[in-house]
Short mmCIF file of C-alpha atoms in Angstrom, two decimals:
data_model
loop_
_atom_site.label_atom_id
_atom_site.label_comp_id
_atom_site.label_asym_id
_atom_site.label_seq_id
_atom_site.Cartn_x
_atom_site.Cartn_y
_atom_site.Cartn_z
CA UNK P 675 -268.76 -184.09 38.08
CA UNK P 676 -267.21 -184.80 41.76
CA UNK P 677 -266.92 -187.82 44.08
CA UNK P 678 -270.85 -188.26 44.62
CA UNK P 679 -270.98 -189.59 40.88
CA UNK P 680 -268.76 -192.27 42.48
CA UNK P 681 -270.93 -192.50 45.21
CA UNK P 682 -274.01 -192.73 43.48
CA UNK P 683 -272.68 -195.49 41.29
CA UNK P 684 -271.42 -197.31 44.08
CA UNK P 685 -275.31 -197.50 45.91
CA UNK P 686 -276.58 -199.13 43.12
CA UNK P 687 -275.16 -202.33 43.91
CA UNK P 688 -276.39 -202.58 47.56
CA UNK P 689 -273.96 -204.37 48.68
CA UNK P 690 -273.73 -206.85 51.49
CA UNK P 691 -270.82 -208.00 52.46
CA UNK P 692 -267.06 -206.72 51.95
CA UNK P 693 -266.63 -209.07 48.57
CA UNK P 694 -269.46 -208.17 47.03
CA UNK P 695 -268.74 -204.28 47.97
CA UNK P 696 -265.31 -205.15 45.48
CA UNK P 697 -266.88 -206.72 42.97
CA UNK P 698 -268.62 -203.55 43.02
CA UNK P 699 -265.86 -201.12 43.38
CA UNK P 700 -264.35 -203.13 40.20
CA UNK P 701 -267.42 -202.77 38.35
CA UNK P 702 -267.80 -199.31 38.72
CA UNK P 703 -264.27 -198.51 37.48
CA UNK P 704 -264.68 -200.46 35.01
CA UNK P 705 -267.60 -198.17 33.67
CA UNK P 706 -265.77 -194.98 34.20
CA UNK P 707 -262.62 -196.42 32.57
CA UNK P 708 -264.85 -197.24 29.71
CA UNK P 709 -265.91 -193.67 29.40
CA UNK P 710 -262.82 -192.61 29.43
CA UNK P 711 -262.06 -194.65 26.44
CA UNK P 712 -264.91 -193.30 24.83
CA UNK P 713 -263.91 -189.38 25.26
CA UNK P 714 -260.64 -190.17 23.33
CA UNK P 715 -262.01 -191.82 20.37
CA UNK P 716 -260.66 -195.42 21.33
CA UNK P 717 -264.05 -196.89 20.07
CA UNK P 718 -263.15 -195.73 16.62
CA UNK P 719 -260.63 -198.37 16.13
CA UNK P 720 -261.51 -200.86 18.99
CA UNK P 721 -264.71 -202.70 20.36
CA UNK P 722 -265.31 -204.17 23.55
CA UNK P 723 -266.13 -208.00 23.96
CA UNK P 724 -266.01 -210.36 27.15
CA UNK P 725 -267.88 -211.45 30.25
CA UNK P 726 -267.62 -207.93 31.37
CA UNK P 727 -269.26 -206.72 28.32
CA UNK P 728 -272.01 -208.82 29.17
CA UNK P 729 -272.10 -208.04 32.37
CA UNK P 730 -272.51 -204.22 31.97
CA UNK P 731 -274.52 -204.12 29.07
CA UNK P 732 -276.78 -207.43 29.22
CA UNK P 733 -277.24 -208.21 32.46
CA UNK P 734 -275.47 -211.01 32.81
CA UNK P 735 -275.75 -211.96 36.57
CA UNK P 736 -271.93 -212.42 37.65
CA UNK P 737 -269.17 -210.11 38.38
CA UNK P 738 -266.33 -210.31 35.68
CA UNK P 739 -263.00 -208.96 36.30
CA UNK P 740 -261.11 -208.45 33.57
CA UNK P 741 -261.47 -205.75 30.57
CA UNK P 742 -261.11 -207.28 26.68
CA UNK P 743 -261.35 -205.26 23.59
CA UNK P 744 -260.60 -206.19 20.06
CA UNK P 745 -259.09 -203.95 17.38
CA UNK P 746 -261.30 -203.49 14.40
CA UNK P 747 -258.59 -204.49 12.14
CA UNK P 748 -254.15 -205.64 12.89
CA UNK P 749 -252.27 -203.00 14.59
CA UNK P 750 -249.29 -205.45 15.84
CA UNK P 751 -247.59 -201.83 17.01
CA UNK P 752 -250.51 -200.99 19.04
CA UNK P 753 -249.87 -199.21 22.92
CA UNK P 754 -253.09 -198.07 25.04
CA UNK P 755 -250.55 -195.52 25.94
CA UNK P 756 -252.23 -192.68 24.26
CA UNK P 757 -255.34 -193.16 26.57
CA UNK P 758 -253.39 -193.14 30.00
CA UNK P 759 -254.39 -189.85 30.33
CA UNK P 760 -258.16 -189.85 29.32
CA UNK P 761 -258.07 -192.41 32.04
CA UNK P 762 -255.82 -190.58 34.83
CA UNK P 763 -258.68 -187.28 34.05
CA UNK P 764 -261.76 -189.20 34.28
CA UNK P 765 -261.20 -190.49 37.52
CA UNK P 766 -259.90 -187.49 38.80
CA UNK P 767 -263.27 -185.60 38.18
CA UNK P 768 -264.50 -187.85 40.79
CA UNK P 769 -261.88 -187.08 43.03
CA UNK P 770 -260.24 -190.58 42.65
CA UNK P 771 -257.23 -191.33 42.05
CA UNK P 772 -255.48 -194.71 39.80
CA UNK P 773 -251.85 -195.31 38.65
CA UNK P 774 -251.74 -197.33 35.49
CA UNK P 775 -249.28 -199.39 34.42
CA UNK P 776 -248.04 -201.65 31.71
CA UNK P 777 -247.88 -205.97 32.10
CA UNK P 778 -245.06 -207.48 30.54
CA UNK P 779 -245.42 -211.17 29.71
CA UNK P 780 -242.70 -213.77 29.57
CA UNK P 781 -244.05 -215.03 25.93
CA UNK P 782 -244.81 -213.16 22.80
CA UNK P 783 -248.78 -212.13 22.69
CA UNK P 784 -250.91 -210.47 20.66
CA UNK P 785 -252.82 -209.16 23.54
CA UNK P 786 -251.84 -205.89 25.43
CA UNK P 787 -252.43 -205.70 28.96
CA UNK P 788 -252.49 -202.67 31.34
CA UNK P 789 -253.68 -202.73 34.68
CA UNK P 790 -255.36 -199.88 36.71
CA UNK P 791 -254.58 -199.50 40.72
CA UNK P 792 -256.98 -197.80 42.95
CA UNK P 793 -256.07 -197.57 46.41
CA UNK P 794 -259.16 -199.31 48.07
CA UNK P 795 -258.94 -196.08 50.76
CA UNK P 796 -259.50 -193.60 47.84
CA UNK P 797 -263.36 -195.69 47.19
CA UNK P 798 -264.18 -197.18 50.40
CA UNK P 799 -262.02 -196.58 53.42
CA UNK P 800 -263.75 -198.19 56.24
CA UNK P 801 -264.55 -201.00 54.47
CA UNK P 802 -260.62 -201.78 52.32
CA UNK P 803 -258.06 -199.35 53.92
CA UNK P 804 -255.00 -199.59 52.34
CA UNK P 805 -255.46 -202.58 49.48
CA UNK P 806 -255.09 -202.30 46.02
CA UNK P 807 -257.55 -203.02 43.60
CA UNK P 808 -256.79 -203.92 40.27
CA UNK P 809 -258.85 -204.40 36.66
CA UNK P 810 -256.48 -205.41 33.96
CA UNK P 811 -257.91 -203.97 30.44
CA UNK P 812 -256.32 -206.66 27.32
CA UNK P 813 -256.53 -205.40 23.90
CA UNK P 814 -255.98 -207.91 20.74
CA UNK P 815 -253.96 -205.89 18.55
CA UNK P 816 -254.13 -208.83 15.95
CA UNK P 817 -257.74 -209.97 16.26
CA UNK P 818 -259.59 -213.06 14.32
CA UNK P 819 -261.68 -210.92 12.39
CA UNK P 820 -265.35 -211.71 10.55
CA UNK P 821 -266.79 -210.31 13.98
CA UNK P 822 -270.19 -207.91 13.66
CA UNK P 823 -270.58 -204.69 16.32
CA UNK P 824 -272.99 -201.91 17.66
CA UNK P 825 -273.24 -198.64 19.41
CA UNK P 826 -274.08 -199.94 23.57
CA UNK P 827 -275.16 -196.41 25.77
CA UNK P 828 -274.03 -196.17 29.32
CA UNK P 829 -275.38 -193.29 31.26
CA UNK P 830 -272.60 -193.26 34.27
CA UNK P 831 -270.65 -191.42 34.93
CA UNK P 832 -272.00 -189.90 32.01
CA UNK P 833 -273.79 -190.83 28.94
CA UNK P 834 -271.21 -191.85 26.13
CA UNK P 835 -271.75 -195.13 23.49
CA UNK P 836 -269.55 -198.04 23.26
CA UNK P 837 -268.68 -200.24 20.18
CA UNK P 838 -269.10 -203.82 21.49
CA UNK P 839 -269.22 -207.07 20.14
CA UNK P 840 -273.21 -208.26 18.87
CA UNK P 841 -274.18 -210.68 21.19
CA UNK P 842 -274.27 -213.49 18.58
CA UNK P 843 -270.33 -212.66 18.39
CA UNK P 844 -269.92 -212.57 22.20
CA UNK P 845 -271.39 -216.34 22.25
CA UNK P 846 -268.86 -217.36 19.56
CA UNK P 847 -265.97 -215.84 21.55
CA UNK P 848 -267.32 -217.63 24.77
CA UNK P 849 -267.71 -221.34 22.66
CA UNK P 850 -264.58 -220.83 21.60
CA UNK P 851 -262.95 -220.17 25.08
CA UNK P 852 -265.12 -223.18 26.40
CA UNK P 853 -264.12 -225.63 24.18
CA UNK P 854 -260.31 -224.86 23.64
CA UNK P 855 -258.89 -222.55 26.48
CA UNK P 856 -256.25 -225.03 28.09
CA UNK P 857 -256.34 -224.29 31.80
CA UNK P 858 -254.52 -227.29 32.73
CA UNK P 859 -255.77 -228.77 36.00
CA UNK P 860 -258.50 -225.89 36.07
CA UNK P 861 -261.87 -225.02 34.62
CA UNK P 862 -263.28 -221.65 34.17
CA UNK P 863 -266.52 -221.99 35.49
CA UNK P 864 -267.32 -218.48 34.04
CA UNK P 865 -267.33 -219.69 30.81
CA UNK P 866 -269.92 -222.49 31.82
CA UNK P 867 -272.16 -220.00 33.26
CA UNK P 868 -271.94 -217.95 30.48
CA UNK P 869 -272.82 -220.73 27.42
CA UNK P 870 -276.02 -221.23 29.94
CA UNK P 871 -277.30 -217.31 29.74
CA UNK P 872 -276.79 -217.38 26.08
CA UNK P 873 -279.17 -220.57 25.73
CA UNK P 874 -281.31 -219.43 28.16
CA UNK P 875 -281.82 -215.56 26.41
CA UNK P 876 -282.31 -217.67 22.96
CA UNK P 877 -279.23 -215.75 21.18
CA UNK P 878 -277.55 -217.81 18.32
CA UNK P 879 -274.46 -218.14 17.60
CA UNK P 880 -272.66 -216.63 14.93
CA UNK P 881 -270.62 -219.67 13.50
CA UNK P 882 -268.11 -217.40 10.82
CA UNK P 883 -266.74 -215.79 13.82
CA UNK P 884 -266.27 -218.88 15.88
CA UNK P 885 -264.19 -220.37 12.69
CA UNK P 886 -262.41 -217.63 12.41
CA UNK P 887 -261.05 -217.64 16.08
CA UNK P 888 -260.42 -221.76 15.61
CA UNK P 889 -258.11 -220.73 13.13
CA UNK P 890 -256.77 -217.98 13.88
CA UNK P 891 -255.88 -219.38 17.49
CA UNK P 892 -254.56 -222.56 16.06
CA UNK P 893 -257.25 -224.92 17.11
CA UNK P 894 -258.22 -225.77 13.89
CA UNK P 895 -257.73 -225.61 10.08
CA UNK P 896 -259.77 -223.32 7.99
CA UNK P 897 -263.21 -224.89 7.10
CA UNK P 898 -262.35 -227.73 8.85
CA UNK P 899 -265.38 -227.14 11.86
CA UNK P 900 -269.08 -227.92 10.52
CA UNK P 901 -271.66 -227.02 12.60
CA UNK P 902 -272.31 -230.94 13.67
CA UNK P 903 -268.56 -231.40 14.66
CA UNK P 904 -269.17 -227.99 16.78
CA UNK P 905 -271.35 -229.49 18.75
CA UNK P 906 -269.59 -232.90 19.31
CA UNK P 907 -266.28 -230.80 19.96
CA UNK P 908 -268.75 -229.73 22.91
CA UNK P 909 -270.21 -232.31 24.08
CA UNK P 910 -266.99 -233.95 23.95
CA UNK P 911 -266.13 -231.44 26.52
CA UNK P 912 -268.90 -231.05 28.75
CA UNK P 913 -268.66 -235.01 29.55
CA UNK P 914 -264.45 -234.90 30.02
CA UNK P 915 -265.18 -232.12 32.32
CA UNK P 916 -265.86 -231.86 36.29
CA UNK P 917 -269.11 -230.18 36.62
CA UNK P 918 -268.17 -230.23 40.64
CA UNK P 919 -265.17 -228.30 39.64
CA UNK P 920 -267.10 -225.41 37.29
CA UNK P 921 -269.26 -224.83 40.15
CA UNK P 922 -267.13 -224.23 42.43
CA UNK P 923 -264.69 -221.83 40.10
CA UNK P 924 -267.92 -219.36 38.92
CA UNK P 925 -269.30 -219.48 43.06
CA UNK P 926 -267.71 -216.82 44.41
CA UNK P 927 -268.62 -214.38 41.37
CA UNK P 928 -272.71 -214.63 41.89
CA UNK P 929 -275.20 -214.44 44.46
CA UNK P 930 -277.43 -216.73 43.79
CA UNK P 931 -275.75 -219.79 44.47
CA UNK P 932 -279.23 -222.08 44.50
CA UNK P 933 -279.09 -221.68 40.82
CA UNK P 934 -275.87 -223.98 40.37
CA UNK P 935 -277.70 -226.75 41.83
CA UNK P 936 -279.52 -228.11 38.64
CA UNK P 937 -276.38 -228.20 36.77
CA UNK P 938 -274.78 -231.33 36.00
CA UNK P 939 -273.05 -233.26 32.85
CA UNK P 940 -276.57 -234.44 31.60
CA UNK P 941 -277.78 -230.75 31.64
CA UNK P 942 -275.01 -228.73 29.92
CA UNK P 943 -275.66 -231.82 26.76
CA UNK P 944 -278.82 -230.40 26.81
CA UNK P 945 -278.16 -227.29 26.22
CA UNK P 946 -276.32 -227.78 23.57
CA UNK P 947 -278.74 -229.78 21.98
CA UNK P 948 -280.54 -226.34 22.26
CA UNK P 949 -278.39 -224.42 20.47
CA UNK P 950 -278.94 -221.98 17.32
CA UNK P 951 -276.44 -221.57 14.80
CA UNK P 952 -276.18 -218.58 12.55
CA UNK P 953 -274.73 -218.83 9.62
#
């Protein structure tokens, strides 16, 4: 394995223009960081879940930047510290080079962050000399639980499986985000772009999971949420929100910008309106 696995990777993407060459670059350490994660047995005890999970396993057409896993059960003592080095190797057989280190966060979380530095001269040099790039990998070490997973191959840098979250799962992580992530004065369009693959690739939603995170995050009491106040909690939100604003947030993270243009309050109701819920 040497630096034209890196290479090879990278031509996939056919990139063309410098952001979309480090959405790419991202992209592609995410993969080998997940493959590192994979040779030392993290997958036993963890599973992968996110926008990024979509991305690299489903398709989903935006770049996602960020890494999230979920332990399989509480580990409140839990470090990623013990996979540093799987990490440091793998990208070392491909001649690269990252430096790893640890976030601490002004409150007390349950998530644990790393982040992973590539010097952007080390994947591209004509094209980033000098700038870092960064992927920050989160881990829940006390996860809402009632969650459902599967084996997901990847075949670069080599072949290896991933535990990840089912896709009805990933939907109920995603609803819950969408409806009760407080952002302030922002929106993340992400999330918006997101609820509209699910609908669009007809994947339900698994409604035990979604409870689970409303309670375990505090938004709401156990068995409180029916499936009919689900989907007024959305609504609710979709019409108190600026679709203006969600377009411009998920822009810069997909290509094909023409598909924004339908959206609009009246169109995200619909969706909803076709939604599946698993029970």
């Amino acid at each position: 394995m040497n630096s034209s696995v890196f290479e090879s990777m990278m031509a996939r993407y056919k990139c063309q223009n410098k952001e979309e060459q480090l959405h790419a670059i991202r992209e592609v350490m995410q993969q080998i960081t997940l493959a590192a994660l994979a040779r030392g047995g993290f997958f036993n005890k963890a599973a992968f879940y996110g926008g990024t999970c979509l991305r690299i396993f489903h398709g989903l057409q935006r770049f996602s930047e960020d890494m999230d896993f979920s332990l399989l059960a509480p580990e409140p003592d839990f470090t990623l510290e013990p996979w540093f080095e799987h990490i440091h190797n793998e990208f070392a057989q491909l001649h690269q080079h990252v430096d790893i280190s640890i976030k601490t966060k002004s409150h007390r979380s349950a998530i644990h962050s790393a982040f992973l530095k590539s010097n952007t001269a080390q994947y591209n040099i004509k094209l980033e000399r000098g700038r870092l790039i960064n992927i920050k990998l989160e881990v829940d070490t006390s996860p809402p639980l009632k969650f459902e997973t599967e084996e997901k191959l990847l075949m670069l840098p080599c072949s290896f499986y991933t535990r990840a979250f089912t896709l009805p799962c990933l939907f109920a992580g995603k609803m819950h985000a969408l409806i009760f992530r407080n952002w302030k004065n922002r929106v993340k369009g992400r999330d918006w772009y997101d609820f509209e693959w699910y609908i669009r690739n007809n994947i339900p939603l698994n409604f035990n999971h979604f409870c689970e995170r409303s309670y375990q995050f505090g938004s709401a009491s156990r068995g409180s949420i029916t499936p009919v106040l689900f989907k007024e909690l959305l609504k609710a939100k979709i019409e108190s929100t600026s679709i203006a604003d969600v377009k411009a947030d998920v822009a810069p993270f997909i290509k094909n910008q023409a598909s924004l243009q339908i959206w609009s309050t009246n169109y995200f109701l619909q969706l909803v309106d076709m939604m599946t819920i698993q029970d």
